Tab-separated table of C-alpha atoms in Angstrom:
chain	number	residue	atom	x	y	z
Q	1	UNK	CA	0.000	0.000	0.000
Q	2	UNK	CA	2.372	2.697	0.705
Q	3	UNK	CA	4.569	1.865	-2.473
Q	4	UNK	CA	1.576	2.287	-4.399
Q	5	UNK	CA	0.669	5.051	-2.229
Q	6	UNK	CA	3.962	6.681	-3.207
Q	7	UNK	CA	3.703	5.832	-6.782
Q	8	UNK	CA	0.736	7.719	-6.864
Q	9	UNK	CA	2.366	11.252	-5.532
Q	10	UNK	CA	6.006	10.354	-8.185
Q	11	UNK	CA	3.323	10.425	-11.168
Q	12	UNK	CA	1.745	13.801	-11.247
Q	13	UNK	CA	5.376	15.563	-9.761
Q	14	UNK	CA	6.872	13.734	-12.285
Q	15	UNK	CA	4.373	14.778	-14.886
Q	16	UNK	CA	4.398	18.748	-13.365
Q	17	UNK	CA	8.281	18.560	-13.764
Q	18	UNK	CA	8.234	17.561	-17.611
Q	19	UNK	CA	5.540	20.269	-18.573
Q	20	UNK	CA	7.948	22.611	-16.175
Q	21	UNK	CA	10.825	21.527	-18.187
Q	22	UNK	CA	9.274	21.810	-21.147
Q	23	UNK	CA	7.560	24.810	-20.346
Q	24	UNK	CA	11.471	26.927	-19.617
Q	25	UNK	CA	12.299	25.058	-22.908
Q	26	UNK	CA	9.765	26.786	-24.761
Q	27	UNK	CA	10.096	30.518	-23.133
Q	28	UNK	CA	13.597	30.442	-21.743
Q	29	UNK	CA	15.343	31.476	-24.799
Q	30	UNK	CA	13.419	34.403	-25.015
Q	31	UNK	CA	13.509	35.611	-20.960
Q	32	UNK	CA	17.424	37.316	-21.358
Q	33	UNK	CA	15.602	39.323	-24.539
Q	34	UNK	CA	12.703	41.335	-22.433
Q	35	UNK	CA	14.801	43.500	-20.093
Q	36	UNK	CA	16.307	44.219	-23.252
Q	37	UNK	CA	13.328	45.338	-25.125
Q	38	UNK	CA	12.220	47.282	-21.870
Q	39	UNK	CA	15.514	49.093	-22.071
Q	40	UNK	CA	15.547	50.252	-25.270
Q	41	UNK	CA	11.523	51.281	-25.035
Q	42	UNK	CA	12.540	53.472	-22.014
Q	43	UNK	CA	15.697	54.980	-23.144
Q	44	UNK	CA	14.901	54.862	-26.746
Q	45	UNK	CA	18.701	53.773	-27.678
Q	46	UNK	CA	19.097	50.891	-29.270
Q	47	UNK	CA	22.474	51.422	-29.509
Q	48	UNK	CA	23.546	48.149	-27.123
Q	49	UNK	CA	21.972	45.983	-29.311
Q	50	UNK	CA	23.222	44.659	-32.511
Q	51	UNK	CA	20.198	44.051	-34.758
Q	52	UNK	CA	22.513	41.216	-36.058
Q	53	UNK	CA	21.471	38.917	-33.627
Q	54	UNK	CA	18.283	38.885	-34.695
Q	55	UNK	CA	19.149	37.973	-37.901
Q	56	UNK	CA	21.282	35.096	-36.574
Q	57	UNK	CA	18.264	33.761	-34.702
Q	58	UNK	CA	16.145	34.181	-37.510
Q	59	UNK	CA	17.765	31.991	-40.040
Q	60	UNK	CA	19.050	29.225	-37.245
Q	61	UNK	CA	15.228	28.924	-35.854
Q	62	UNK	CA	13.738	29.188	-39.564
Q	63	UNK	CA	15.554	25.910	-40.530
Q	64	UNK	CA	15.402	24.431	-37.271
Q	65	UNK	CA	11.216	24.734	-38.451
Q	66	UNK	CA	11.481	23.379	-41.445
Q	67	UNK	CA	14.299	20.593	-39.997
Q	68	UNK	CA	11.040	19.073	-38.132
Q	69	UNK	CA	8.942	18.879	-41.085
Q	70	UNK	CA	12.599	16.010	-41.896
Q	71	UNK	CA	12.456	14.955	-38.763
Q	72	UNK	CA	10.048	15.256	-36.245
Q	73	UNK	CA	12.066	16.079	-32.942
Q	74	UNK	CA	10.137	17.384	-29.801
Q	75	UNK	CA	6.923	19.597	-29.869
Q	76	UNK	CA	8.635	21.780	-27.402
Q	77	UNK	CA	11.588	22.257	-29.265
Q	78	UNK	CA	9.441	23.439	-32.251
Q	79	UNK	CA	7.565	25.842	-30.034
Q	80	UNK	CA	10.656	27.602	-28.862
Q	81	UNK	CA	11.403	27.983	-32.362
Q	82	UNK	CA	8.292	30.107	-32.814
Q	83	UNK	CA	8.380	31.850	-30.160
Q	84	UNK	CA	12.006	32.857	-30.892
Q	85	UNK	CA	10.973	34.056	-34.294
Q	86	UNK	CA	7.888	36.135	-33.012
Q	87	UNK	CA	10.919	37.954	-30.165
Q	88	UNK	CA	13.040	38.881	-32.588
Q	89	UNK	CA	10.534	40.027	-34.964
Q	90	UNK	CA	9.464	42.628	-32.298
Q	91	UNK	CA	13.078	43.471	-31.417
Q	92	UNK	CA	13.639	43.945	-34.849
Q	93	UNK	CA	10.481	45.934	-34.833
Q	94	UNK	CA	11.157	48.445	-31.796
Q	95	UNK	CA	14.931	48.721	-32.724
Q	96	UNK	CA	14.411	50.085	-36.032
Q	97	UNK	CA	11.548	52.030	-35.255
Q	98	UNK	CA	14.097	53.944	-32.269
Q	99	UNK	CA	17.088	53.766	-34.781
Q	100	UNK	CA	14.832	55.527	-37.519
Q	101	UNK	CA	13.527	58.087	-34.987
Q	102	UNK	CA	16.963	59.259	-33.543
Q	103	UNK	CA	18.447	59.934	-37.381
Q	104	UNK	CA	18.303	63.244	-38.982
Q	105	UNK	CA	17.665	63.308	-42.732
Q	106	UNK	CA	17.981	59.859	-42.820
Q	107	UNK	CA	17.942	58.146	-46.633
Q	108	UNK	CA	15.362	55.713	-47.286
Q	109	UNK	CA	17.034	52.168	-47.557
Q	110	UNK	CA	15.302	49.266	-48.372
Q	111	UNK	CA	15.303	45.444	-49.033
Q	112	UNK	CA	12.690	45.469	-51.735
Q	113	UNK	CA	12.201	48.151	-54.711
Q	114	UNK	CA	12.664	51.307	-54.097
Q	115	UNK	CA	9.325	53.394	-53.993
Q	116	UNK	CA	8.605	56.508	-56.005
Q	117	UNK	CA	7.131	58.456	-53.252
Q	118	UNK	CA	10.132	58.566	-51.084
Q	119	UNK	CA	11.495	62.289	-50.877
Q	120	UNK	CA	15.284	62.089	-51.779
Q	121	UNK	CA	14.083	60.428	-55.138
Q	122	UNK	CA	13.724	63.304	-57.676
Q	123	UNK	CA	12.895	61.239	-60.878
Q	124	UNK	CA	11.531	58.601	-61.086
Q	125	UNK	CA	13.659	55.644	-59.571
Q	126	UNK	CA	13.981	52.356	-62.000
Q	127	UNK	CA	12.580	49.841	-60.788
Q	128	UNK	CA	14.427	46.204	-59.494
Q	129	UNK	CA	12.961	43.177	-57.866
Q	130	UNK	CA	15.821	44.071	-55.073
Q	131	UNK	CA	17.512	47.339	-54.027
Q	132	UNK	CA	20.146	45.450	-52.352
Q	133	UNK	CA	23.390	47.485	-51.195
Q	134	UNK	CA	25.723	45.248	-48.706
Q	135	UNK	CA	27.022	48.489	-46.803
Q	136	UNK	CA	23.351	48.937	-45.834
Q	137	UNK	CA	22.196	45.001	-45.697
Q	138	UNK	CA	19.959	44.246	-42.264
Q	139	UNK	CA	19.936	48.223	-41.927
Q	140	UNK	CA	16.816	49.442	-43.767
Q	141	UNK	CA	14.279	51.810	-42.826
Q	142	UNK	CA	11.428	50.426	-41.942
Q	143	UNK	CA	10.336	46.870	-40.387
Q	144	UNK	CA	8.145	45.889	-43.130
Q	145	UNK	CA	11.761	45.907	-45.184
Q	146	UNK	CA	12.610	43.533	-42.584
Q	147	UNK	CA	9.742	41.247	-42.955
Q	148	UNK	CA	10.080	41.079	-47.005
Q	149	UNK	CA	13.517	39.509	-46.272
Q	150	UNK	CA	12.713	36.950	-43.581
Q	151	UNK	CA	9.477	35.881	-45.663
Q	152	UNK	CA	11.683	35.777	-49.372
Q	153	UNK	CA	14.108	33.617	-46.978
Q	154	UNK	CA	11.674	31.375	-45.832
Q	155	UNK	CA	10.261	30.859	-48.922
Q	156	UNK	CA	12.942	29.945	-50.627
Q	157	UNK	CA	14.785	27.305	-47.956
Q	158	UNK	CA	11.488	26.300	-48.118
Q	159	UNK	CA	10.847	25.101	-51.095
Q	160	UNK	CA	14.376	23.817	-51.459
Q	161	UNK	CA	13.167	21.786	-48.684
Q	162	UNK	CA	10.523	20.444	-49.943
Q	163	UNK	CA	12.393	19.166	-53.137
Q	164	UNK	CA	15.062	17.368	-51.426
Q	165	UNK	CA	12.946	16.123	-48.195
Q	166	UNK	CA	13.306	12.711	-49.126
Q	167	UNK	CA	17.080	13.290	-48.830
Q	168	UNK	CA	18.629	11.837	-45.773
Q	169	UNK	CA	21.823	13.988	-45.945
Q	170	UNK	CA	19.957	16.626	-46.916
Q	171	UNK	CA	17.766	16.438	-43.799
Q	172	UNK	CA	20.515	15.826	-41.610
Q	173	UNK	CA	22.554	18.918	-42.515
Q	174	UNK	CA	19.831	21.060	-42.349
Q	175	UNK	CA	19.644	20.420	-38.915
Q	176	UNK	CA	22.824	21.151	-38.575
Q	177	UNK	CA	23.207	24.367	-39.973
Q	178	UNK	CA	19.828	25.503	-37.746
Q	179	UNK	CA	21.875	24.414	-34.193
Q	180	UNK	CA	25.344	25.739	-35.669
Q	181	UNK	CA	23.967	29.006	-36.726
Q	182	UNK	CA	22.911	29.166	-33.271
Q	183	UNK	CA	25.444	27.886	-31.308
Q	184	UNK	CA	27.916	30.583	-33.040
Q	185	UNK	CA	25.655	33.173	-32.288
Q	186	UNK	CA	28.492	34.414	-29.316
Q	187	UNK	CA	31.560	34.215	-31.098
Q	188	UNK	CA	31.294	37.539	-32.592
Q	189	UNK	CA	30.713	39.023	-28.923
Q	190	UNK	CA	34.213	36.591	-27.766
Q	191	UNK	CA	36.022	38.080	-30.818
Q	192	UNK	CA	35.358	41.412	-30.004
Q	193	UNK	CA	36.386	41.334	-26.568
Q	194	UNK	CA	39.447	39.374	-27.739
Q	195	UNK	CA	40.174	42.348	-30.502
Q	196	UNK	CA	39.392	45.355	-27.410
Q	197	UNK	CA	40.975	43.193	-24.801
Q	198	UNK	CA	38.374	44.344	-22.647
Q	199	UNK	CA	34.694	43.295	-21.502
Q	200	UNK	CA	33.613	46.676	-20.459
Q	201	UNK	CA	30.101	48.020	-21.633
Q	202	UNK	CA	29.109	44.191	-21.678
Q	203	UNK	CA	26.740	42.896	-19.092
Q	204	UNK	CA	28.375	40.106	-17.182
Q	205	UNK	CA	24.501	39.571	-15.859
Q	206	UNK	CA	23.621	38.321	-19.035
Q	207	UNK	CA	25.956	36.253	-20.018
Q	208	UNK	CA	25.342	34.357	-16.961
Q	209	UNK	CA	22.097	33.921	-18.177
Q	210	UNK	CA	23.470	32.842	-21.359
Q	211	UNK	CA	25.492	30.217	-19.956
Q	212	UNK	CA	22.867	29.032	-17.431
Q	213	UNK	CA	19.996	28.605	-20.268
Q	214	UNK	CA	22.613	27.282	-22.653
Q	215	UNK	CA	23.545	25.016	-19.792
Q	216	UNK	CA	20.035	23.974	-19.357
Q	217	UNK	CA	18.840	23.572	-23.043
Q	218	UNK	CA	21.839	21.317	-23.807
Q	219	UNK	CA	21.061	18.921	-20.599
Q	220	UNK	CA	17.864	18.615	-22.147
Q	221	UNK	CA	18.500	17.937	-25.565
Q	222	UNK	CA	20.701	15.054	-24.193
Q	223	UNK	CA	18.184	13.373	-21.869
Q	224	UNK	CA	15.115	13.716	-24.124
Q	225	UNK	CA	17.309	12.259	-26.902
Q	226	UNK	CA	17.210	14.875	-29.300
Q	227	UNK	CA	18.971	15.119	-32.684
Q	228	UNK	CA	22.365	14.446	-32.219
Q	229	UNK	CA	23.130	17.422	-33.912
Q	230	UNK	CA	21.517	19.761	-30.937
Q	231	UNK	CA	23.325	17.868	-28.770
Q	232	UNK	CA	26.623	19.136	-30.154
Q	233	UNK	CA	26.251	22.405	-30.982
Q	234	UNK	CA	24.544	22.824	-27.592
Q	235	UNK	CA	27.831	21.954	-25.797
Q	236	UNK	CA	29.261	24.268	-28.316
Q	237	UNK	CA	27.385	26.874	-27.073
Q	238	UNK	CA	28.086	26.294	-23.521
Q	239	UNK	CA	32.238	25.961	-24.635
Q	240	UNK	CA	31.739	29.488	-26.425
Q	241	UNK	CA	29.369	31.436	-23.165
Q	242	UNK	CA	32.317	29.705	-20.805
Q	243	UNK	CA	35.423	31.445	-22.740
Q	244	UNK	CA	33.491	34.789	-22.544
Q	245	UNK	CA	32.926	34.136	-18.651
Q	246	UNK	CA	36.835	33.504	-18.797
Q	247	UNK	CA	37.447	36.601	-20.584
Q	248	UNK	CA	35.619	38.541	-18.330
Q	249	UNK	CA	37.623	37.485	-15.422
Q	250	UNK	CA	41.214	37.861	-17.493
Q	251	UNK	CA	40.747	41.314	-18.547
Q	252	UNK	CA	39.253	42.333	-15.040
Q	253	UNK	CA	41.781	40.796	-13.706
Q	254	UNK	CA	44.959	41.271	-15.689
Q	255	UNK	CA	44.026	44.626	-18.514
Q	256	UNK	CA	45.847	43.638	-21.295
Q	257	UNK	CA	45.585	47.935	-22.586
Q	258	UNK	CA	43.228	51.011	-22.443
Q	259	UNK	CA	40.375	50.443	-23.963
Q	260	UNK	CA	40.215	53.363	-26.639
Q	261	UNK	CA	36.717	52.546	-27.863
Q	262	UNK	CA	33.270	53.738	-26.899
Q	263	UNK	CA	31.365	50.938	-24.886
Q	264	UNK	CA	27.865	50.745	-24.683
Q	265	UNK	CA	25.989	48.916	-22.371
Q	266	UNK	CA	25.601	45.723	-24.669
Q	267	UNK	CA	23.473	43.352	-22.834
Q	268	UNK	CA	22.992	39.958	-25.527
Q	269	UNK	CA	25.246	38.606	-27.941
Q	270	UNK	CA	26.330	40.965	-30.149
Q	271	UNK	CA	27.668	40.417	-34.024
């Protein structure tokens, strides 16, 4: 009687700790992004945050979405997918909206066409599917420029997708570009402190929350026996958030020189 007794409490804790689990898998990835977004509402500066990250997110959840239609991995895993995409959307959303706001005589710059009502354009402009310029790529002027991209993107992975489904290898390395992409996403923030020799104007806050998540997401993947390739680049991840942690404490520690640049209070992985 009491094992049964007992067995009858370990179900529903066990049950309320796998929707818990699944639950910070789901909304964890986006929790280090709101203080963010409240920052750069109430200081409208968006300065701190490279717009670059979304981008990064963008493409490695996009094929990690159309990985599952491959291979079906975890509904959670899919979820946190979507829910990245709809976060960084918005970021993208209020950061170019502050960026666009705090620019004088600003020149209209766009992913699609360019329009014949903007004001700099004295004749008529000629018209191109794309108005593509790289010194100006993922730095238009208005979100919807944004949006155009990510669909067009989308569109096209996916229906390369859907021709080579049946593909094994194909599958397979999509998957593993969509946890790579990821998994990279803080190099760029451990090369820059490694070019500055310096951490300053990054928050050390965050990347603890980085490193915790990344900690938690990869422990995860492993015990609900996810693709191998999450797996991987999860460790990756954790490898990458543990040499910034190590950076921060070397050049607190031991300065390697002045730091001659202008910091700003970066707080998320920056490109």
């Amino acid at each position: 009687m009491e094992a049964g007794g007992l067995e009858w409490l370990l179900v529903p804790m066990r049950q309320l700790v796998s929707w818990g689990a699944a639950g910070a898998m789901v909304f964890g990835g986006v929790v280090p992004y709101i203080p963010q977004y409240r920052d750069i509402r109430r200081t409208q500066n968006a300065e701190g945050f490279s717009t670059y990250v979304c981008l990064v997110l963008l493409v490695a959840n996009i094929l990690r979405i159309l990985f599952w239609f491959g291979r079906r991995f975890e509904s959670p895993l899919l979820w946190q997918s979507i829910i990245m995409i709809i976060t960084m959307l918005l970021m993208l959303k209020l950061c170019t909206e502050v960026r666009v706001s705090n620019e004088l005589n600003i020149k209209r710059r766009s992913f699609a066409a360019a329009d014949s009502k903007d004001e700099e354009i004295k004749a008529p402009p000629k018209r191109s599917y794309l108005d593509f310029d790289l010194n100006y790529f993922w730095h238009w002027s208005k979100f919807t420029d944004y949006v155009q991209c990510v669909l067009t993107f989308t569109g096209v992975t996916g229906y390369i997708t859907y021709l080579w489904l049946d593909s094994y290898l194909f599958v397979e390395t999509l998957g593993f570009l969509a946890v790579f992409t990821e998994a990279m996403l803080g190099v760029p923030q451990l090369y820059r402190n490694y070019q500055n020799r310096s951490t300053e104007g990054m928050s050390v806050k965050m990347v603890l929350m980085w490193t915790s998540g990344d900690t938690f997401k990869t422990v995860y993947f492993i015990l609900n026996q996810a693709p191998f390739q999450f797996s991987i680049c999860g460790l990756l991840q954790v490898f990458v958030d543990i040499a910034i942690l190590l950076q921060v404490y070397l050049y607190s520690y031991y300065p390697q020189k002045p730091v001659s640049h202008t910091a700003h209070p970066a707080s998320t992985k920056a490109l």
